[in-house]
Amino acid sequence: MSDPVRDRMASLPLVAILRGIEPGAAAMVGGILVDCGFSVIEVPLNSPRPLDTIAALAGAFGDRALIGAGTVMRAADVAAVAGAGGRLIVMPHSDVEVIAATGRAGLACVAGAATPTEGFAALAAGAAALKLFPAEAMPPAVVKAWRAVFPPDVMLLPVGGITPAGLAAYWRAGASGFGVGSALYRAGISADTLRNNAETFVQSFKALSSES
């Protein structure tokens, strides 16, 4: 079975988290991110008019990137995201009802987990990958410990406070990729600043991946 999360993150395993974005910024922001190589884009549902932004991004870039919603808390939200053209559900937690609803809708799910118990439960419920959240409370030593017990093909994605300089320690500990938020995008950011931030993340990852 195809795994859209793994497939899209194969070349650049960075999820762009656009918290606070408004629909009018979707074309500019999405265009820069896709141009820089990002192929997974998340719009948190606590952003202004998130479904409109998801629809705009999916319409313009859905053939080049996996577009979806973050901070998805309720199973009822999954259908709304799918209706807007989203194909990805990202959760801060591992509610099995939300994971199941995501599977029924044919969307990919990245479930949040802060303990191995939560992580294994999320995978058993059908999650495609695990969001290690908040990463500030889960240093690389924790990721290394998780990697020792989870199957090697399970994607572990630290999220929360991730910066370009912080990629290396997590990657060497066994992280599969990262969710990047405020160090990449903040509401109202200029095009030049966003492009600089995106290019810095991309170059930092490329330098890191060339070591292996």
PDB file of C-alpha atoms in Angstrom:
ATOM      1  CA  MET A   1       0.000   0.000   0.000  1.00  0.00           C
ATOM      2  CA  SER A   2       1.258   3.470  -0.854  1.00  0.00           C
ATOM      3  CA  ASP A   3       2.375   5.637   2.074  1.00  0.00           C
ATOM      4  CA  PRO A   4       1.959   9.275   1.004  1.00  0.00           C
ATOM      5  CA  VAL A   5       3.762  10.633   4.067  1.00  0.00           C
ATOM      6  CA  ARG A   6       6.841   8.488   3.484  1.00  0.00           C
ATOM      7  CA  ASP A   7       6.734   9.041  -0.271  1.00  0.00           C
ATOM      8  CA  ARG A   8       6.505  12.822  -0.019  1.00  0.00           C
ATOM      9  CA  MET A   9       9.184  13.044   2.670  1.00  0.00           C
ATOM     10  CA  ALA A  10      11.681  10.839   0.842  1.00  0.00           C
ATOM     11  CA  SER A  11      13.755  13.691  -0.563  1.00  0.00           C
ATOM     12  CA  LEU A  12      13.177  16.328   2.120  1.00  0.00           C
ATOM     13  CA  PRO A  13      11.717  15.015   5.409  1.00  0.00           C
ATOM     14  CA  LEU A  14      10.497  18.371   6.686  1.00  0.00           C
ATOM     15  CA  VAL A  15       6.851  19.208   7.358  1.00  0.00           C
ATOM     16  CA  ALA A  16       6.099  22.927   7.037  1.00  0.00           C
ATOM     17  CA  ILE A  17       3.710  23.985   9.829  1.00  0.00           C
ATOM     18  CA  LEU A  18       1.904  27.207   8.896  1.00  0.00           C
ATOM     19  CA  ARG A  19       0.304  28.204  12.179  1.00  0.00           C
ATOM     20  CA  GLY A  20      -1.618  31.460  11.900  1.00  0.00           C
ATOM     21  CA  ILE A  21      -1.614  31.636   8.100  1.00  0.00           C
ATOM     22  CA  GLU A  22      -4.560  33.339   6.418  1.00  0.00           C
ATOM     23  CA  PRO A  23      -6.046  32.228   3.085  1.00  0.00           C
ATOM     24  CA  GLY A  24      -4.747  35.282   1.261  1.00  0.00           C
ATOM     25  CA  ALA A  25      -1.169  34.267   1.983  1.00  0.00           C
ATOM     26  CA  ALA A  26      -1.544  30.707   0.682  1.00  0.00           C
ATOM     27  CA  ALA A  27      -0.315  31.341  -2.851  1.00  0.00           C
ATOM     28  CA  MET A  28       2.821  33.207  -1.780  1.00  0.00           C
ATOM     29  CA  VAL A  29       3.721  30.908   1.083  1.00  0.00           C
ATOM     30  CA  GLY A  30       2.946  27.670  -0.728  1.00  0.00           C
ATOM     31  CA  GLY A  31       4.810  28.791  -3.836  1.00  0.00           C
ATOM     32  CA  ILE A  32       7.979  29.587  -1.912  1.00  0.00           C
ATOM     33  CA  LEU A  33       7.906  26.383   0.107  1.00  0.00           C
ATOM     34  CA  VAL A  34       7.313  24.130  -2.894  1.00  0.00           C
ATOM     35  CA  ASP A  35       9.974  25.983  -4.857  1.00  0.00           C
ATOM     36  CA  CYS A  36      12.453  25.369  -2.036  1.00  0.00           C
ATOM     37  CA  GLY A  37      11.671  21.658  -1.956  1.00  0.00           C
ATOM     38  CA  PHE A  38       9.046  21.260   0.774  1.00  0.00           C
ATOM     39  CA  SER A  39       6.451  18.666  -0.168  1.00  0.00           C
ATOM     40  CA  VAL A  40       4.421  18.300   3.048  1.00  0.00           C
ATOM     41  CA  ILE A  41       2.480  21.339   4.298  1.00  0.00           C
ATOM     42  CA  GLU A  42       0.298  21.484   7.402  1.00  0.00           C
ATOM     43  CA  VAL A  43      -2.239  24.184   8.273  1.00  0.00           C
ATOM     44  CA  PRO A  44      -3.183  23.989  11.965  1.00  0.00           C
ATOM     45  CA  LEU A  45      -6.923  24.145  12.491  1.00  0.00           C
ATOM     46  CA  ASN A  46      -6.530  26.913  15.060  1.00  0.00           C
ATOM     47  CA  SER A  47      -5.372  29.245  12.276  1.00  0.00           C
ATOM     48  CA  PRO A  48      -7.803  31.801  10.775  1.00  0.00           C
ATOM     49  CA  ARG A  49     -10.159  30.133   8.253  1.00  0.00           C
ATOM     50  CA  PRO A  50      -7.956  27.037   8.000  1.00  0.00           C
ATOM     51  CA  LEU A  51     -10.205  25.120   5.633  1.00  0.00           C
ATOM     52  CA  ASP A  52     -10.106  27.970   3.126  1.00  0.00           C
ATOM     53  CA  THR A  53      -6.313  27.982   3.305  1.00  0.00           C
ATOM     54  CA  ILE A  54      -6.137  24.209   2.891  1.00  0.00           C
ATOM     55  CA  ALA A  55      -8.418  24.456  -0.132  1.00  0.00           C
ATOM     56  CA  ALA A  56      -6.249  27.183  -1.669  1.00  0.00           C
ATOM     57  CA  LEU A  57      -3.030  25.249  -1.081  1.00  0.00           C
ATOM     58  CA  ALA A  58      -4.499  21.968  -2.308  1.00  0.00           C
ATOM     59  CA  GLY A  59      -5.858  23.615  -5.446  1.00  0.00           C
ATOM     60  CA  ALA A  60      -2.573  25.275  -6.305  1.00  0.00           C
ATOM     61  CA  PHE A  61      -0.004  22.764  -5.081  1.00  0.00           C
ATOM     62  CA  GLY A  62      -1.796  19.488  -4.404  1.00  0.00           C
ATOM     63  CA  ASP A  63      -0.057  17.794  -7.318  1.00  0.00           C
ATOM     64  CA  ARG A  64       3.368  18.635  -5.876  1.00  0.00           C
ATOM     65  CA  ALA A  65       2.838  18.483  -2.127  1.00  0.00           C
ATOM     66  CA  LEU A  66       0.833  16.639   0.497  1.00  0.00           C
ATOM     67  CA  ILE A  67      -1.457  19.281   1.988  1.00  0.00           C
ATOM     68  CA  GLY A  68      -3.380  18.821   5.200  1.00  0.00           C
ATOM     69  CA  ALA A  69      -4.396  19.983   8.640  1.00  0.00           C
ATOM     70  CA  GLY A  70      -2.673  20.051  11.983  1.00  0.00           C
ATOM     71  CA  THR A  71      -3.970  20.373  15.540  1.00  0.00           C
ATOM     72  CA  VAL A  72      -6.837  18.072  14.596  1.00  0.00           C
ATOM     73  CA  MET A  73      -8.620  17.245  17.829  1.00  0.00           C
ATOM     74  CA  ARG A  74     -11.957  15.733  16.797  1.00  0.00           C
ATOM     75  CA  ALA A  75     -13.009  12.947  14.475  1.00  0.00           C
ATOM     76  CA  ALA A  76     -15.644  15.285  13.012  1.00  0.00           C
ATOM     77  CA  ASP A  77     -12.898  17.581  11.710  1.00  0.00           C
ATOM     78  CA  VAL A  78     -11.496  14.897   9.414  1.00  0.00           C
ATOM     79  CA  ALA A  79     -14.393  15.035   6.953  1.00  0.00           C
ATOM     80  CA  ALA A  80     -14.165  18.830   6.797  1.00  0.00           C
ATOM     81  CA  VAL A  81     -10.457  18.664   5.995  1.00  0.00           C
ATOM     82  CA  ALA A  82     -11.066  16.040   3.310  1.00  0.00           C
ATOM     83  CA  GLY A  83     -13.829  18.193   1.855  1.00  0.00           C
ATOM     84  CA  ALA A  84     -11.398  21.089   1.552  1.00  0.00           C
ATOM     85  CA  GLY A  85      -8.976  18.927  -0.400  1.00  0.00           C
ATOM     86  CA  GLY A  86      -6.655  18.038   2.476  1.00  0.00           C
ATOM     87  CA  ARG A  87      -5.031  14.624   2.381  1.00  0.00           C
ATOM     88  CA  LEU A  88      -3.164  14.664   5.691  1.00  0.00           C
ATOM     89  CA  ILE A  89      -4.274  14.788   9.320  1.00  0.00           C
ATOM     90  CA  VAL A  90      -1.709  15.731  11.976  1.00  0.00           C
ATOM     91  CA  MET A  91      -2.664  15.418  15.636  1.00  0.00           C
ATOM     92  CA  PRO A  92      -1.021  16.614  18.856  1.00  0.00           C
ATOM     93  CA  HIS A  93      -2.323  13.477  20.557  1.00  0.00           C
ATOM     94  CA  SER A  94      -3.147   9.856  19.720  1.00  0.00           C
ATOM     95  CA  ASP A  95      -6.938   9.709  19.950  1.00  0.00           C
ATOM     96  CA  VAL A  96      -7.843   6.427  18.262  1.00  0.00           C
ATOM     97  CA  GLU A  97     -11.223   7.794  17.135  1.00  0.00           C
ATOM     98  CA  VAL A  98      -9.517  10.528  15.127  1.00  0.00           C
ATOM     99  CA  ILE A  99      -7.022   8.037  13.685  1.00  0.00           C
ATOM    100  CA  ALA A 100      -9.844   5.677  12.699  1.00  0.00           C
ATOM    101  CA  ALA A 101     -11.840   8.488  11.097  1.00  0.00           C
ATOM    102  CA  THR A 102      -8.760   9.475   9.117  1.00  0.00           C
ATOM    103  CA  GLY A 103      -8.366   5.944   7.817  1.00  0.00           C
ATOM    104  CA  ARG A 104     -12.033   5.710   6.833  1.00  0.00           C
ATOM    105  CA  ALA A 105     -11.684   8.960   4.892  1.00  0.00           C
ATOM    106  CA  GLY A 106      -8.642   7.642   3.030  1.00  0.00           C
ATOM    107  CA  LEU A 107      -6.317  10.293   4.469  1.00  0.00           C
ATOM    108  CA  ALA A 108      -2.876   9.826   5.990  1.00  0.00           C
ATOM    109  CA  CYS A 109      -2.478  10.341   9.736  1.00  0.00           C
ATOM    110  CA  VAL A 110       0.496  11.524  11.756  1.00  0.00           C
ATOM    111  CA  ALA A 111      -0.432  11.018  15.401  1.00  0.00           C
ATOM    112  CA  GLY A 112       1.130  12.795  18.349  1.00  0.00           C
ATOM    113  CA  ALA A 113       2.793  10.743  21.047  1.00  0.00           C
ATOM    114  CA  ALA A 114       4.905  11.525  24.090  1.00  0.00           C
ATOM    115  CA  THR A 115       5.283   7.992  25.439  1.00  0.00           C
ATOM    116  CA  PRO A 116       5.949   4.602  23.819  1.00  0.00           C
ATOM    117  CA  THR A 117       2.537   3.427  25.031  1.00  0.00           C
ATOM    118  CA  GLU A 118       0.848   6.232  23.082  1.00  0.00           C
ATOM    119  CA  GLY A 119       3.062   5.595  20.079  1.00  0.00           C
ATOM    120  CA  PHE A 120       2.351   1.881  19.823  1.00  0.00           C
ATOM    121  CA  ALA A 121      -1.375   2.487  20.338  1.00  0.00           C
ATOM    122  CA  ALA A 122      -1.423   5.065  17.548  1.00  0.00           C
ATOM    123  CA  LEU A 123       0.349   2.719  15.143  1.00  0.00           C
ATOM    124  CA  ALA A 124      -2.031  -0.118  16.015  1.00  0.00           C
ATOM    125  CA  ALA A 125      -4.947   2.217  15.250  1.00  0.00           C
ATOM    126  CA  GLY A 126      -3.553   3.008  11.798  1.00  0.00           C
ATOM    127  CA  ALA A 127      -1.288   6.052  12.118  1.00  0.00           C
ATOM    128  CA  ALA A 128       1.243   6.362   9.293  1.00  0.00           C
ATOM    129  CA  ALA A 129       3.878   8.114  11.411  1.00  0.00           C
ATOM    130  CA  LEU A 130       4.453   9.439  14.915  1.00  0.00           C
ATOM    131  CA  LYS A 131       4.801  13.088  15.832  1.00  0.00           C
ATOM    132  CA  LEU A 132       7.075  13.256  18.885  1.00  0.00           C
ATOM    133  CA  PHE A 133       5.512  16.192  20.661  1.00  0.00           C
ATOM    134  CA  PRO A 134       6.580  18.377  22.256  1.00  0.00           C
ATOM    135  CA  ALA A 135      10.161  17.844  21.120  1.00  0.00           C
ATOM    136  CA  GLU A 136      11.361  20.291  23.774  1.00  0.00           C
ATOM    137  CA  ALA A 137      10.447  17.609  26.325  1.00  0.00           C
ATOM    138  CA  MET A 138      11.843  14.782  24.195  1.00  0.00           C
ATOM    139  CA  PRO A 139      15.567  15.371  23.613  1.00  0.00           C
ATOM    140  CA  PRO A 140      17.629  13.271  21.193  1.00  0.00           C
ATOM    141  CA  ALA A 141      18.399  10.737  23.939  1.00  0.00           C
ATOM    142  CA  VAL A 142      14.678   9.951  24.125  1.00  0.00           C
ATOM    143  CA  VAL A 143      14.457   9.539  20.351  1.00  0.00           C
ATOM    144  CA  LYS A 144      17.421   7.153  20.475  1.00  0.00           C
ATOM    145  CA  ALA A 145      15.649   5.103  23.143  1.00  0.00           C
ATOM    146  CA  TRP A 146      12.444   5.019  21.092  1.00  0.00           C
ATOM    147  CA  ARG A 147      14.355   3.953  18.006  1.00  0.00           C
ATOM    148  CA  ALA A 148      15.658   0.948  19.905  1.00  0.00           C
ATOM    149  CA  VAL A 149      12.158  -0.400  20.542  1.00  0.00           C
ATOM    150  CA  PHE A 150      10.018   0.762  17.608  1.00  0.00           C
ATOM    151  CA  PRO A 151      10.242  -1.093  14.278  1.00  0.00           C
ATOM    152  CA  PRO A 152      12.927   0.480  12.075  1.00  0.00           C
ATOM    153  CA  ASP A 153      10.438   1.492   9.393  1.00  0.00           C
ATOM    154  CA  VAL A 154       8.300   3.564  11.786  1.00  0.00           C
ATOM    155  CA  MET A 155       8.694   7.267  11.056  1.00  0.00           C
ATOM    156  CA  LEU A 156       9.545   9.303  14.167  1.00  0.00           C
ATOM    157  CA  LEU A 157       9.087  13.042  13.628  1.00  0.00           C
ATOM    158  CA  PRO A 158      10.117  15.435  16.409  1.00  0.00           C
ATOM    159  CA  VAL A 159       7.965  18.584  16.445  1.00  0.00           C
ATOM    160  CA  GLY A 160       8.210  21.646  18.676  1.00  0.00           C
ATOM    161  CA  GLY A 161      11.054  24.135  18.831  1.00  0.00           C
ATOM    162  CA  ILE A 162      12.932  22.557  15.915  1.00  0.00           C
ATOM    163  CA  THR A 163      15.551  24.848  14.367  1.00  0.00           C
ATOM    164  CA  PRO A 164      18.065  24.283  11.554  1.00  0.00           C
ATOM    165  CA  ALA A 165      20.828  23.908  14.128  1.00  0.00           C
ATOM    166  CA  GLY A 166      18.776  21.373  16.061  1.00  0.00           C
ATOM    167  CA  LEU A 167      18.314  18.888  13.228  1.00  0.00           C
ATOM    168  CA  ALA A 168      21.659  17.134  13.562  1.00  0.00           C
ATOM    169  CA  ALA A 169      21.376  15.718  17.074  1.00  0.00           C
ATOM    170  CA  TYR A 170      17.881  14.361  16.469  1.00  0.00           C
ATOM    171  CA  TRP A 171      18.800  12.913  13.069  1.00  0.00           C
ATOM    172  CA  ARG A 172      21.804  11.086  14.486  1.00  0.00           C
ATOM    173  CA  ALA A 173      19.597   9.746  17.279  1.00  0.00           C
ATOM    174  CA  GLY A 174      17.251   8.160  14.740  1.00  0.00           C
ATOM    175  CA  ALA A 175      14.642  10.767  13.807  1.00  0.00           C
ATOM    176  CA  SER A 176      13.039  10.177  10.411  1.00  0.00           C
ATOM    177  CA  GLY A 177      12.140  13.797   9.773  1.00  0.00           C
ATOM    178  CA  PHE A 178      10.819  16.913  11.468  1.00  0.00           C
ATOM    179  CA  GLY A 179       7.866  19.232  11.768  1.00  0.00           C
ATOM    180  CA  VAL A 180       9.105  22.815  11.573  1.00  0.00           C
ATOM    181  CA  GLY A 181       7.000  25.722  12.728  1.00  0.00           C
ATOM    182  CA  SER A 182       7.938  29.149  14.027  1.00  0.00           C
ATOM    183  CA  ALA A 183      11.576  28.902  12.937  1.00  0.00           C
ATOM    184  CA  LEU A 184      10.244  28.597   9.380  1.00  0.00           C
ATOM    185  CA  TYR A 185       6.955  30.482   9.290  1.00  0.00           C
ATOM    186  CA  ARG A 186       5.155  33.085  11.351  1.00  0.00           C
ATOM    187  CA  ALA A 187       1.957  34.879  10.394  1.00  0.00           C
ATOM    188  CA  GLY A 188       2.718  38.008   8.407  1.00  0.00           C
ATOM    189  CA  ILE A 189       6.228  36.917   7.422  1.00  0.00           C
ATOM    190  CA  SER A 190       7.692  38.551   4.325  1.00  0.00           C
ATOM    191  CA  ALA A 191       8.410  36.542   1.205  1.00  0.00           C
ATOM    192  CA  ASP A 192      12.141  37.208   1.500  1.00  0.00           C
ATOM    193  CA  THR A 193      12.294  36.097   5.122  1.00  0.00           C
ATOM    194  CA  LEU A 194      10.276  32.965   4.430  1.00  0.00           C
ATOM    195  CA  ARG A 195      12.492  32.027   1.512  1.00  0.00           C
ATOM    196  CA  ASN A 196      15.611  32.586   3.589  1.00  0.00           C
ATOM    197  CA  ASN A 197      14.214  30.467   6.427  1.00  0.00           C
ATOM    198  CA  ALA A 198      13.167  27.694   4.049  1.00  0.00           C
ATOM    199  CA  GLU A 199      16.517  27.644   2.269  1.00  0.00           C
ATOM    200  CA  THR A 200      18.349  27.535   5.599  1.00  0.00           C
ATOM    201  CA  PHE A 201      16.368  24.474   6.694  1.00  0.00           C
ATOM    202  CA  VAL A 202      16.913  22.766   3.339  1.00  0.00           C
ATOM    203  CA  GLN A 203      20.637  23.432   3.306  1.00  0.00           C
ATOM    204  CA  SER A 204      21.001  22.304   6.921  1.00  0.00           C
ATOM    205  CA  PHE A 205      19.294  19.026   6.142  1.00  0.00           C
ATOM    206  CA  LYS A 206      21.248  18.471   2.939  1.00  0.00           C
ATOM    207  CA  ALA A 207      24.523  19.027   4.777  1.00  0.00           C
ATOM    208  CA  LEU A 208      23.425  16.580   7.439  1.00  0.00           C
ATOM    209  CA  SER A 209      22.206  13.908   5.047  1.00  0.00           C
ATOM    210  CA  SER A 210      25.461  14.077   3.083  1.00  0.00           C
ATOM    211  CA  GLU A 211      27.283  12.830   6.169  1.00  0.00           C
ATOM    212  CA  SER A 212      25.520   9.486   6.087  1.00  0.00           C
TER     213      SER A 212
END
